[in-house]
Amino acid sequence: MSRSYEARMLRRAAKEKEEEELRRQQDLQDIRYMKEALRQAAKAAAIGEVPIGCVIVHEGKIIGRGYNRRNTDKSTLAHAEITAIRKASKALDDWRLEECTLYVTLEPCQMCSGAIVQARIPRVVMGCRNPKAGCAGSILNLLQMKEFNHRVEITEGVLGEECSNILKRFFADLRIRLKNEKNEKIHKKETDLPEDQS
């Protein structure tokens, strides 16, 4: 084995080790910021909204946070991603978020995916898929359409189980609450009926 071959192998091994360390650091960072997005989702759940949360990170700092407030604000636009994008744009004083990463607990819908592309966000990290309305690969993939002038790198499944579970718990509790409300209405209706006077 020649010395030049050995040197090449050592350089390759060192490069692979460096790349592995960078991936490990990225994974740790992704988990850290997805936990922050989950905190935002918990805020939505606390006010009776579907628990979806989002944070936007620039140079290691969260510059935009948002959680679902659609029913509370009576606004179609009050999605977690839209709120976070608005706040991040204000923080950077620019509509372009070209050096940012967006972390969201649930795959973005068509509106939010469009806003992500428009904001030129280069990377989206999502917790779990949205099989009924997701537009980052489930129904459509608006984030990576070659027809657009901007495409987004997608990382999925970060804290996926936690992101899925917060939604499952919310909808299970909602079904119980709606069933109880329905039963209370039936009971009230039955007790409010006038007694038969025959």
Coordinates of C-alpha atoms in Angstrom, one line a residue:
M1 CA 0.0 0.0 0.0
S2 CA 1.5 3.3 -1.1
R3 CA 1.8 6.3 1.2
S4 CA -0.3 8.5 -1.1
Y5 CA -3.1 5.9 -0.9
E6 CA -2.9 5.8 2.9
A7 CA -3.0 9.6 3.0
R8 CA -6.1 9.6 0.8
M9 CA -7.8 7.0 3.0
L10 CA -6.9 9.0 6.1
R11 CA -8.3 12.2 4.6
R12 CA -11.5 10.4 3.5
A13 CA -12.0 8.9 7.0
A14 CA -11.4 12.4 8.6
K15 CA -13.9 14.0 6.2
E16 CA -16.5 11.3 6.9
K17 CA -16.0 11.7 10.7
E18 CA -16.4 15.5 10.3
E19 CA -19.6 15.1 8.2
E20 CA -21.0 12.6 10.8
E21 CA -20.3 15.1 13.6
L22 CA -22.0 17.9 11.6
R23 CA -25.1 15.7 11.1
R24 CA -25.2 14.8 14.8
Q25 CA -25.0 18.5 15.7
Q26 CA -27.8 19.3 13.2
D27 CA -29.9 16.5 14.7
L28 CA -29.5 17.9 18.2
Q29 CA -30.3 21.4 17.0
D30 CA -33.4 20.2 15.2
I31 CA -34.6 18.4 18.3
R32 CA -34.0 21.5 20.4
Y33 CA -36.0 23.8 18.2
M34 CA -38.8 21.3 17.6
K35 CA -39.3 21.2 21.4
E36 CA -39.8 25.0 21.1
A37 CA -42.4 24.5 18.4
L38 CA -44.1 21.9 20.6
R39 CA -44.3 24.6 23.3
Q40 CA -46.1 26.8 20.9
A41 CA -48.5 24.0 20.0
A42 CA -49.2 23.5 23.7
K43 CA -50.3 27.2 23.8
A44 CA -52.8 26.6 21.0
A45 CA -54.2 23.5 22.9
A46 CA -54.5 25.6 26.0
I47 CA -56.9 28.0 24.3
G48 CA -58.9 25.2 22.6
E49 CA -57.1 25.5 19.2
V50 CA -55.7 22.6 17.1
P51 CA -52.2 22.3 18.6
I52 CA -49.8 23.3 15.9
G53 CA -46.7 25.3 16.7
C54 CA -43.9 26.9 14.7
V55 CA -40.6 28.7 15.3
I56 CA -38.2 30.3 12.8
V57 CA -34.5 30.3 13.6
H58 CA -31.8 32.6 12.2
E59 CA -28.2 32.2 13.2
G60 CA -29.0 30.1 16.2
K61 CA -31.7 32.4 17.5
I62 CA -35.5 32.1 17.4
I63 CA -36.8 35.2 15.6
G64 CA -40.4 34.2 15.0
R65 CA -42.9 32.1 17.0
G66 CA -46.4 31.2 16.2
Y67 CA -49.3 28.9 17.1
N68 CA -52.6 28.1 15.6
R69 CA -55.2 30.8 16.5
R70 CA -57.7 30.4 13.7
N71 CA -60.8 30.1 15.8
T72 CA -59.7 32.6 18.4
D73 CA -58.8 35.3 15.9
K74 CA -61.7 34.3 13.5
S75 CA -59.1 34.4 10.7
T76 CA -58.2 31.9 8.0
L77 CA -54.7 33.4 8.1
A78 CA -54.0 32.7 11.8
H79 CA -51.9 29.6 11.2
A80 CA -48.7 29.0 13.2
E81 CA -46.4 29.3 10.2
I82 CA -48.0 32.6 9.0
T83 CA -47.7 34.2 12.4
A84 CA -44.1 33.0 12.8
I85 CA -43.2 34.3 9.2
R86 CA -44.7 37.7 10.0
K87 CA -42.7 38.0 13.2
A88 CA -39.5 36.8 11.6
S89 CA -39.8 39.2 8.8
K90 CA -40.3 42.0 11.3
A91 CA -37.3 40.9 13.3
L92 CA -35.1 40.9 10.2
D93 CA -36.8 43.9 8.6
D94 CA -37.1 42.0 5.3
W95 CA -39.7 39.7 3.7
R96 CA -36.9 37.4 2.5
L97 CA -36.0 34.8 5.2
E98 CA -33.2 33.3 3.1
E99 CA -30.9 32.2 6.0
C100 CA -33.7 30.8 8.2
T101 CA -35.0 27.4 9.2
L102 CA -38.7 26.9 9.9
Y103 CA -39.6 24.3 12.5
V104 CA -43.3 23.2 12.6
T105 CA -45.0 20.4 14.4
L106 CA -47.4 19.5 11.5
E107 CA -46.7 19.4 7.8
P108 CA -47.7 22.8 6.3
C109 CA -51.0 23.3 4.4
Q110 CA -51.1 24.9 0.9
M111 CA -51.4 28.4 2.2
C112 CA -48.4 28.0 4.6
S113 CA -46.4 26.1 2.0
G114 CA -46.9 29.0 -0.4
A115 CA -45.9 31.5 2.2
I116 CA -42.7 29.5 2.9
V117 CA -41.8 29.5 -0.7
Q118 CA -42.6 33.2 -1.1
A119 CA -40.5 34.0 2.0
R120 CA -37.5 32.1 0.4
I121 CA -37.1 30.0 3.5
P122 CA -34.4 27.4 2.5
R123 CA -35.2 24.7 5.0
V124 CA -38.3 23.3 6.8
V125 CA -38.2 20.8 9.6
M126 CA -41.5 19.2 10.4
G127 CA -42.6 16.9 13.1
C128 CA -45.4 14.8 11.5
R129 CA -47.2 14.5 8.3
N130 CA -50.7 15.9 7.6
P131 CA -52.3 13.2 5.3
K132 CA -55.5 15.3 4.8
A133 CA -54.1 18.7 4.0
G134 CA -50.2 18.5 3.9
C135 CA -48.5 20.3 1.0
A136 CA -44.9 19.3 1.8
G137 CA -45.3 15.8 0.3
S138 CA -48.6 14.3 1.6
I139 CA -51.1 15.6 -0.9
L140 CA -48.8 17.9 -2.9
N141 CA -45.3 19.1 -2.5
L142 CA -45.4 22.8 -3.1
L143 CA -42.1 23.3 -1.3
Q144 CA -40.1 21.4 -3.9
M145 CA -41.9 22.2 -7.2
K146 CA -39.3 22.6 -10.0
E147 CA -41.7 25.1 -11.6
F148 CA -41.1 27.6 -8.8
N149 CA -38.0 29.8 -8.6
H150 CA -37.4 28.6 -5.0
R151 CA -37.3 25.1 -3.6
V152 CA -37.1 24.1 0.1
E153 CA -35.1 21.4 1.8
I154 CA -37.4 19.3 3.9
T155 CA -36.5 17.3 7.0
E156 CA -39.3 15.3 8.5
G157 CA -40.0 13.2 11.5
V158 CA -38.2 15.2 14.1
L159 CA -39.9 14.4 17.4
G160 CA -42.6 13.0 15.1
E161 CA -44.2 10.9 17.8
E162 CA -44.5 13.8 20.2
C163 CA -46.0 16.0 17.5
S164 CA -48.5 13.4 16.5
N165 CA -49.5 12.6 20.1
I166 CA -50.3 16.2 21.0
L167 CA -52.8 16.2 18.0
K168 CA -54.2 12.8 18.9
R169 CA -54.8 13.8 22.5
F170 CA -56.4 17.1 21.4
F171 CA -58.9 15.4 19.0
A172 CA -59.7 12.6 21.5
D173 CA -60.5 15.2 24.2
L174 CA -62.5 17.2 21.6
R175 CA -64.6 14.1 20.7
I176 CA -65.3 13.5 24.4
R177 CA -66.2 17.1 25.0
L178 CA -68.6 17.3 22.0
K179 CA -70.2 14.0 23.1
N180 CA -70.8 15.4 26.6
E181 CA -72.2 18.6 25.3
K182 CA -74.6 16.7 23.0
N183 CA -75.7 14.6 25.9
E184 CA -76.2 17.7 28.1
K185 CA -78.4 19.3 25.4
I186 CA -80.5 16.1 25.1
H187 CA -80.8 15.9 28.9
K188 CA -81.8 19.6 29.2
K189 CA -84.3 19.2 26.4
E190 CA -85.9 16.2 28.1
T191 CA -86.1 18.0 31.5
D192 CA -87.5 21.2 29.9
L193 CA -90.4 19.4 28.3
P194 CA -93.8 20.3 29.8
E195 CA -95.4 17.5 31.8
D196 CA -98.3 15.7 30.3
Q197 CA -101.5 17.2 31.9
S198 CA -103.9 14.5 30.8

